Coordinates of C-alpha atoms in Angstrom, one line a residue:
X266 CA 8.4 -1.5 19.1
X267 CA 9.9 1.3 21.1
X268 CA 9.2 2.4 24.8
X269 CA 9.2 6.1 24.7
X270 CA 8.6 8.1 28.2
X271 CA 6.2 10.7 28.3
X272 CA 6.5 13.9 30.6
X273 CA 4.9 12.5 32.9
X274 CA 7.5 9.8 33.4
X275 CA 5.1 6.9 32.4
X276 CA 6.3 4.6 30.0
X277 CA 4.0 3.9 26.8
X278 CA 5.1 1.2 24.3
X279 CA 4.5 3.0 21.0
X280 CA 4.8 1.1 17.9
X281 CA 7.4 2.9 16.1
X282 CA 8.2 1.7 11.8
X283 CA 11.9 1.5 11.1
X284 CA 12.1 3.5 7.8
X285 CA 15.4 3.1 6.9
X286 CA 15.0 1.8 3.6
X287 CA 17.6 1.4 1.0
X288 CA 17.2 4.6 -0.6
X289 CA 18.9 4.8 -4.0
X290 CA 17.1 5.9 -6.8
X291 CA 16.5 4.7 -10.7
X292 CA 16.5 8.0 -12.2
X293 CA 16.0 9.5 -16.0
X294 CA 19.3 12.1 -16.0
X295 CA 21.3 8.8 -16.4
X296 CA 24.2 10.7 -13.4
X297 CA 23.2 7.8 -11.2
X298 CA 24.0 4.2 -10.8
X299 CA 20.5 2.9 -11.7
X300 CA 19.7 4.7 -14.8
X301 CA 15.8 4.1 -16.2
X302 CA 15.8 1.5 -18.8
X303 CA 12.7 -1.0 -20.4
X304 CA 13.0 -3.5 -19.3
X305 CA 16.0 -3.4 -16.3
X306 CA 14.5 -3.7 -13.3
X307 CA 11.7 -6.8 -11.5
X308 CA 9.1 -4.8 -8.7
X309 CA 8.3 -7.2 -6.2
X310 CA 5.2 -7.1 -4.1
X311 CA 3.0 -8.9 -2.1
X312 CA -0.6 -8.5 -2.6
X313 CA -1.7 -8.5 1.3
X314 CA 0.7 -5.6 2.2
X315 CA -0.6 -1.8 1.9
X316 CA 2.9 -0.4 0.8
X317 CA 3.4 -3.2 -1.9
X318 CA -0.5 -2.3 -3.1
X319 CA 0.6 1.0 -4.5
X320 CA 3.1 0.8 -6.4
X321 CA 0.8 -1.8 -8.3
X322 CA -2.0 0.7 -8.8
X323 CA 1.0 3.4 -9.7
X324 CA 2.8 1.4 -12.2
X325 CA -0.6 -0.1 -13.6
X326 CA -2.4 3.8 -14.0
X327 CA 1.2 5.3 -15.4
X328 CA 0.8 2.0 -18.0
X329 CA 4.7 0.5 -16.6
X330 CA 3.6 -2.9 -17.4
X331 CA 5.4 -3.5 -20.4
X332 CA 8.6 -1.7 -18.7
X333 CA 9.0 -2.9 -15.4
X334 CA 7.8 -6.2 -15.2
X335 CA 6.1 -7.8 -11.2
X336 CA 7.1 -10.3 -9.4
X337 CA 4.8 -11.5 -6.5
X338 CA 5.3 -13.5 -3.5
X339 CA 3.2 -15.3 -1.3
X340 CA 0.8 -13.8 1.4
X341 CA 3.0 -14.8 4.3
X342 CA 6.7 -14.8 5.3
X343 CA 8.9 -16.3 8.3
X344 CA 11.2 -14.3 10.3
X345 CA 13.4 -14.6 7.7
X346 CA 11.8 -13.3 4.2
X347 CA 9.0 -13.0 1.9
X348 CA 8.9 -16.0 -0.3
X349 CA 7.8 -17.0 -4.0
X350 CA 5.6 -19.4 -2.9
X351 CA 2.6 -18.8 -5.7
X352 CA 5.4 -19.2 -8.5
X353 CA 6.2 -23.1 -9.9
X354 CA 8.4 -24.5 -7.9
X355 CA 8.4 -22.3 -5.1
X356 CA 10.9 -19.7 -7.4
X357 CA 10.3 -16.3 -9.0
X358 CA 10.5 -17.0 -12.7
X359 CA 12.5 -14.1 -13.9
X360 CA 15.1 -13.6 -10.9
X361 CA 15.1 -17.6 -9.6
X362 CA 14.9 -16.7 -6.0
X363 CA 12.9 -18.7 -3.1
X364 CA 13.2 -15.7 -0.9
X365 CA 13.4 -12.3 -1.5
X366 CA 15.9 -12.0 1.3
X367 CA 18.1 -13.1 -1.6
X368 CA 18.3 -10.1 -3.2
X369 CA 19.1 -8.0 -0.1
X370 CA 22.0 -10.6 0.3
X371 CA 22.9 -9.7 -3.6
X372 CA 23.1 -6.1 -2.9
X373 CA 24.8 -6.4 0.5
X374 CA 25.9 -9.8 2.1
X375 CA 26.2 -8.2 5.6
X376 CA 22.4 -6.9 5.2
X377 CA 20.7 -7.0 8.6
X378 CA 17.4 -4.9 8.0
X379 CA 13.7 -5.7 7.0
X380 CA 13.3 -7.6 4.0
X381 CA 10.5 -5.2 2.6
X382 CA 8.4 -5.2 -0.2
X383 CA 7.8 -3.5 -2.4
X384 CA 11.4 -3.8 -3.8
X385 CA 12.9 -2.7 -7.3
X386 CA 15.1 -5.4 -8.4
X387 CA 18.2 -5.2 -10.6
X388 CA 17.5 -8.0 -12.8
X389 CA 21.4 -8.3 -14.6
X390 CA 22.7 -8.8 -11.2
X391 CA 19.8 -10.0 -8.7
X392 CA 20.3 -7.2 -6.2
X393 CA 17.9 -4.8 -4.4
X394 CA 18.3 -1.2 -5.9
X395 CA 15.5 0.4 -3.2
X396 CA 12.9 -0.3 -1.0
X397 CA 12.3 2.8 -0.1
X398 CA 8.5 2.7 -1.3
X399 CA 7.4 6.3 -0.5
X400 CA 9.9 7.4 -3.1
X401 CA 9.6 4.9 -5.8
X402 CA 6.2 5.7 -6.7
X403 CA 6.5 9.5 -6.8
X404 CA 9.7 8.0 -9.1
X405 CA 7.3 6.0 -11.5
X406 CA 5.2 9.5 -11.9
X407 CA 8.4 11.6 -12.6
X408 CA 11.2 9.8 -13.5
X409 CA 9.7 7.3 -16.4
X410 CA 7.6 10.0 -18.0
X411 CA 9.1 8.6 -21.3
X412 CA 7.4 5.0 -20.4
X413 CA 4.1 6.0 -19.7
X414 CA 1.0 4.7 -21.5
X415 CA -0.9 7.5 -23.5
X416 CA -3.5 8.7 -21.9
X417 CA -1.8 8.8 -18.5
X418 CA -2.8 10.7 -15.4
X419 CA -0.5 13.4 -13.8
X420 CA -0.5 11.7 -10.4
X421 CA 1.9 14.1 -8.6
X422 CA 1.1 17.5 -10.6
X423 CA 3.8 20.2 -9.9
X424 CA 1.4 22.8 -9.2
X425 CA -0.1 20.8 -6.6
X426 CA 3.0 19.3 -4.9
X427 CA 3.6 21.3 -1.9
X428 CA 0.0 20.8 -0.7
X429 CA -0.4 17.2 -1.5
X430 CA 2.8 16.4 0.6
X431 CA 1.3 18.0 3.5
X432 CA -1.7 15.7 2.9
X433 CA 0.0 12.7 2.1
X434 CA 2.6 13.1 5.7
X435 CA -0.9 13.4 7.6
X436 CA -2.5 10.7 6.1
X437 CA 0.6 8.3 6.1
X438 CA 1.5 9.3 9.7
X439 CA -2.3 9.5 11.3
X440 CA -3.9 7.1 8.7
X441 CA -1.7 4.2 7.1
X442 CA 0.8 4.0 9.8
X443 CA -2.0 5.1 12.5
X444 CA -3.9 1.9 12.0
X445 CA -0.3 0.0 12.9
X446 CA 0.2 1.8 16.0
X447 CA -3.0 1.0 17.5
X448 CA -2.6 -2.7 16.5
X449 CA 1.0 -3.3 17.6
X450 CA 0.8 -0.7 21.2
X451 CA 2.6 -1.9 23.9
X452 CA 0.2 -0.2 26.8
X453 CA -3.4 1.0 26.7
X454 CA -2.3 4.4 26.8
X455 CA -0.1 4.2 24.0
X456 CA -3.4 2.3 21.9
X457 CA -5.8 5.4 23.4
X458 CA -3.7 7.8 21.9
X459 CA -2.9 6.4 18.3
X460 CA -7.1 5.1 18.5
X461 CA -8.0 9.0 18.9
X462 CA -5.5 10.5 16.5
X463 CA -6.2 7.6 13.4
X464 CA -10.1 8.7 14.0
X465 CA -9.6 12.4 14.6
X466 CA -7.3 12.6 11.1
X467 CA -10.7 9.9 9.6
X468 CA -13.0 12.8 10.2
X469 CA -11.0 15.4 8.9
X470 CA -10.5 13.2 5.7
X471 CA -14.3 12.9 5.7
X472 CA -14.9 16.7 6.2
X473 CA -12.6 17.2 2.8
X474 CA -14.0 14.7 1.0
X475 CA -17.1 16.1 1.3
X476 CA -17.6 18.2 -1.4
X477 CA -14.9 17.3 -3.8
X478 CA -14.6 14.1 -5.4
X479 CA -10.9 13.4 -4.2
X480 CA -8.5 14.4 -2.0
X481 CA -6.6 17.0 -4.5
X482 CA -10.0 17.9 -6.1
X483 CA -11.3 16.5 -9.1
X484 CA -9.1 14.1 -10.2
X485 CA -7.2 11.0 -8.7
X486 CA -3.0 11.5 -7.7
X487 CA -1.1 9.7 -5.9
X488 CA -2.4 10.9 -2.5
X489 CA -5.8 8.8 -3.6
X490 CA -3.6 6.0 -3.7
X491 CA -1.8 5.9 -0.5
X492 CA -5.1 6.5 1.5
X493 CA -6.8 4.1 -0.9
X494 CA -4.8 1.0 0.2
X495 CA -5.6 1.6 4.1
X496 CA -9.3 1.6 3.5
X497 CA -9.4 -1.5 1.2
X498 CA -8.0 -3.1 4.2
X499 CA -9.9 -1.5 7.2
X500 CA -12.8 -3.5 7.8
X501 CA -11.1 -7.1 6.7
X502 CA -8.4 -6.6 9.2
X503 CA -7.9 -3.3 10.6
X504 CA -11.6 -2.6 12.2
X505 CA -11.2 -6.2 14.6
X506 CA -6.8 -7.2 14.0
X507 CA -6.2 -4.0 15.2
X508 CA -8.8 -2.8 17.1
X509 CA -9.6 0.3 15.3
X510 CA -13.2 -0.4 15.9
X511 CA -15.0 3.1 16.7
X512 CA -16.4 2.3 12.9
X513 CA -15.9 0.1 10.3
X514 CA -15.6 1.9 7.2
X515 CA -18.8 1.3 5.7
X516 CA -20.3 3.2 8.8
X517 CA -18.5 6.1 7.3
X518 CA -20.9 7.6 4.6
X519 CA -18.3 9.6 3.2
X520 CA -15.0 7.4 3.2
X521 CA -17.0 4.3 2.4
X522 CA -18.5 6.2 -1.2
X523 CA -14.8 7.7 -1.7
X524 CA -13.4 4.1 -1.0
X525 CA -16.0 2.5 -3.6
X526 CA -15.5 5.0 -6.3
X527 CA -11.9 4.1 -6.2
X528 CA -12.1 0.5 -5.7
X529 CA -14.6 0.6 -9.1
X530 CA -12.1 2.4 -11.2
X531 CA -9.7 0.3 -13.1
X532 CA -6.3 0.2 -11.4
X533 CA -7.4 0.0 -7.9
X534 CA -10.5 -2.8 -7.1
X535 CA -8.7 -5.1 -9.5
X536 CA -5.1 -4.9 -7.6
X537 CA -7.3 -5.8 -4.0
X538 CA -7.0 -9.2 -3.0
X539 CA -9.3 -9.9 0.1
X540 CA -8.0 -13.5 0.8
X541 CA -4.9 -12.9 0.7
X542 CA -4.5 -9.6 2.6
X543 CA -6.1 -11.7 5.9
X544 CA -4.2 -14.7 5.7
X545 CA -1.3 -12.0 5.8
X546 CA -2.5 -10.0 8.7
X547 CA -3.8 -13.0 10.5
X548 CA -0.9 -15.8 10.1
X549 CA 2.0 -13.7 10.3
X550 CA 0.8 -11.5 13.1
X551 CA 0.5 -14.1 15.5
X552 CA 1.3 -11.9 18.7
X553 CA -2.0 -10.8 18.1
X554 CA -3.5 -13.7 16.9
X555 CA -2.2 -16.7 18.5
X556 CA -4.5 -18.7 16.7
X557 CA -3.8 -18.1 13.7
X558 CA -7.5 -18.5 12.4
X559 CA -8.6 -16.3 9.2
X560 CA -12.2 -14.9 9.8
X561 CA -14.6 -15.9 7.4
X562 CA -16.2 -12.8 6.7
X563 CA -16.9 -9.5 6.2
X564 CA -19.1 -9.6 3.1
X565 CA -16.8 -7.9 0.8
X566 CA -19.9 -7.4 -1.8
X567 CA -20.7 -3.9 -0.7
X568 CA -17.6 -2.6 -2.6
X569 CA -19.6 -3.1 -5.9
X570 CA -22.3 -0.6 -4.6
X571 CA -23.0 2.5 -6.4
X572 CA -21.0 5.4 -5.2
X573 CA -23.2 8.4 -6.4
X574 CA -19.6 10.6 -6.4
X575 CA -19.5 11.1 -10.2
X576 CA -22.5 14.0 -8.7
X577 CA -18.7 16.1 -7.6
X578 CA -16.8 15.3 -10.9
X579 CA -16.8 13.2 -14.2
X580 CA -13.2 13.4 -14.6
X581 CA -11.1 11.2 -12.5
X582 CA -8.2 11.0 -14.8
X583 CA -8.4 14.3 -15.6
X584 CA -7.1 14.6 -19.5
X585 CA -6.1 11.3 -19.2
X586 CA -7.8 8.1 -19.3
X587 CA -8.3 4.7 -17.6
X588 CA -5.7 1.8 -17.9
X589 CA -6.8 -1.2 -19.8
X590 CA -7.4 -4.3 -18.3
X591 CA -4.7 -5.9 -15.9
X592 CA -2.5 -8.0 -18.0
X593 CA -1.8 -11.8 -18.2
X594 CA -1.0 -13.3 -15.5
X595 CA -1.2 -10.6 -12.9
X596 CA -5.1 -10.8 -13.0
X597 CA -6.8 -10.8 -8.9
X598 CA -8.9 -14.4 -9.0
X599 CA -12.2 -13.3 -9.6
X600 CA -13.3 -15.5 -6.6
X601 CA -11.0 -13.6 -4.4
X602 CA -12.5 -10.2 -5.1
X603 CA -16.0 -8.5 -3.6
X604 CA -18.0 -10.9 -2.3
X605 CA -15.7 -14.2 -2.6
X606 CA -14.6 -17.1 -0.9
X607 CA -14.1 -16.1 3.0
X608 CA -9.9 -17.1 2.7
X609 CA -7.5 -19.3 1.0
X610 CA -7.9 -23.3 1.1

C-alpha cells in the first residue's frame, strides 16, 4: 500500500499493485532465450487467485494441455511463498519444489519480489521464465499458434486488438484491480473513491453488454476472460471481504446472465473452485479478517441457471469450437463447484 497526497494536501492510503513482474517472454521466432517448445515449460497456478484463473481458461480453450503441462498449489501461502500443498508429499511432481519461491530463487538467488502466480516454469533448469501474467496469455493466443487444438478460438483477433486493449486497461484498472483497492484502502476516502469508480466502470460493462452477447461482440476473446474471473469471485468474497457491496452480482441482471453464460461454457465454470478461492481470500488476508473464519455460504447454485443470452448470438467460439473436457487430474471436485460444500474440511 501507498500513501499518495491529493491536491488538497489530505493523505489517502490507496492500495497500489506492484507490477513489476519478470517479464521475459517464450516466444515462436526462436531470437529469444525461451524459445516455444512441447513440452519445455510447467504453468503454475493457484485456483483461488483471479490472475492464476486465466491463464487456465486460456491454455484450456487454445487446447495447451498436452503442451504445457499445470502445476497447482494450495489455496494459501505464508509470507514467504505459495506452496504445493495438494501434491503427495507436500512437492510438485514434475519440478520437486515445496514452494514456489524455489523457482524465483532458481532464476535469481538475490530475488526479493512477490512470489506470484501464475508463473511459467523452465522445467530443464527449475527457474521462473515470467510472471508477468497480462502478457503470457496474450502469448498462449499468439505465440503457440502451432500448438493449438483444432477448432480453437481467435481470442485476441488482430482486427480487433486496438479496441479490446482499451477495454481490457478499463476493465483490469476499474474492475479486477478496482475490487482490490476498495478492499485493501487505507482511509475512507481512498475506499469511497475506488467503491464509486469499480461500480461506475460495472454499469458501463452492463450498458455494453446489453445487446451483444460479449464484450467484443459475438464471440468470446480474451477480454471475456479477464472480466470473467472477477465476477466468479464477487459475491463469494468480493461483495462482503472487500466491501464492494452496492450489489452482489446476481442483483445485476445483465452481468449476472453474461457471468452465467460464461461460467456454463466449457473452459470457464469447470476451472472455478468456490472452496478454495475463500479459504484464499479469507485465511491469507487476515488484516481484514482477523478471524480467519470462511463463510459458509453464498448459495453458489444460481450459476447453473439459464442465461437466455444465446437470444444475442449462437456462436461463442466463433468458427471454432468448445474444448473437451478438462483432463485427468486437473478436474474442479464436483462438490466444490455450484452449489457445494460451504469450504474445505
Amino acid at each position: 500500500m501507498s500513501e499518495n497526497k491529493s491536491g488538497s494536501g489530505y493523505v489517502e492510503a490507496e492500495f497500489t499493485r506492484d507490477s513489476k513482474y519478470i517479464s521475459d517472454r517464450i516466444t515462436s521466432d526462436g531470437s529469444g532465450r525461451w524459445p516455444v517448445e512441447r513440452g519445455r515449460y510447467r504453468l503454475v497456478v493457484a485456483r483461488a487467485c483471479p490472475w492464476a484463473n486465466r491463464s487456465v481458461i486460456v491454455r484450456r480453450l487454445l487446447g495447451l494441455e498436452p503442451v504445457i503441462s499445470m502445476g497447482m498449489t494450495g489455496p494459501t501461502h505464508d509470507e514467504r511463498s505459495w506452496t504445493f500443498d495438494l501434491d503427495p508429499g507436500g512437492r510438485d511432481p514434475v519440478l520437486g519444489y515445496e514452494r514456489l519461491q524455489e523457482a524465483f530463487f532458481a532464476r535469481d538467488p538475490d530475488y526479493s519480489r512477490g512470489i506470484t502466480v501464475p508463473a511459467m516454469v523452465d522445467v530443464p533448469s527449475g527457474a521462473v521464465v515470467t510472471n508477468d501474467f497480462p502478457q503470457m496469455t496474450l502469448d498462449f493466443s499468439t505465440q503457440w499458434t502451432a500448438h493449438h487444438r483444432a477448432g480453437a478460438p481467435e481470442l485476441y483477433p488482430e482486427h480487433l486488438r486496438d479496441e479490446m486493449d482499451e477495454v481490457m486497461e478499463r476493465v483490469y484498472t476499474e474492475v479486477n484491480n478496482g475490487v482490490y483497492r476498495c478492499g485493501f484502502s487505507g482511509s475512507q476516502r481512498a475506499y469511497d473513491k475506488a467503491y464509486d469508480r469499480l461500480f461506475g466502470t460495472l454499469d458501463w460493462l452492463s450498458e455494453r453488454l446489453e445487446s451483444q452477447r460479449f464484450l467484443m461482440g459475438g464471440q468470446i476473446t480474451e477480454a471475456d476472460v479477464r472480466l470473467f474471473t472477477t465476477l466468479a469471485r464477487f459475491d463469494t468474497v468480493y461483495h462482503g471481504h472487500f466491501k464492494c457491496n452496492r450489489q452482489k452480482l446476481a442483483e445485476m441482471p445483465v452481468l449476472w446472465a453474461y457471468a452465467r453464460d460464461l461460467f456454463q461454457t466449457p473452459g470457464f465454470g469447470d476451472t472455478i473452485d468456490f472452496p478454495q478461492i475463500k479459504e484464499h481470500y479469507y485465511v491469507v488476508h487476515a488484516d481484514i479478517n482477523p478471524t480467519q473464519i470462511i463463510p459458509k455460504g453464498p448459495d453458489t447454485s444460481g450459476w447453473l441457471l439459464p442465461h437466455f443470452r444465446e437470444q444475442l448470438g449462437e456462436r461463442p467460439f466463433g468458427d471454432g469450437t468448445p474444448p473437451g473436457p478438462p483432463p485427468a487430474g486437473e478436474q474442479v471436485p464436483a462438490d466444490h463447484g455450484p452449489g457445494g460444500i460451504g469450504h474445505r474440511l
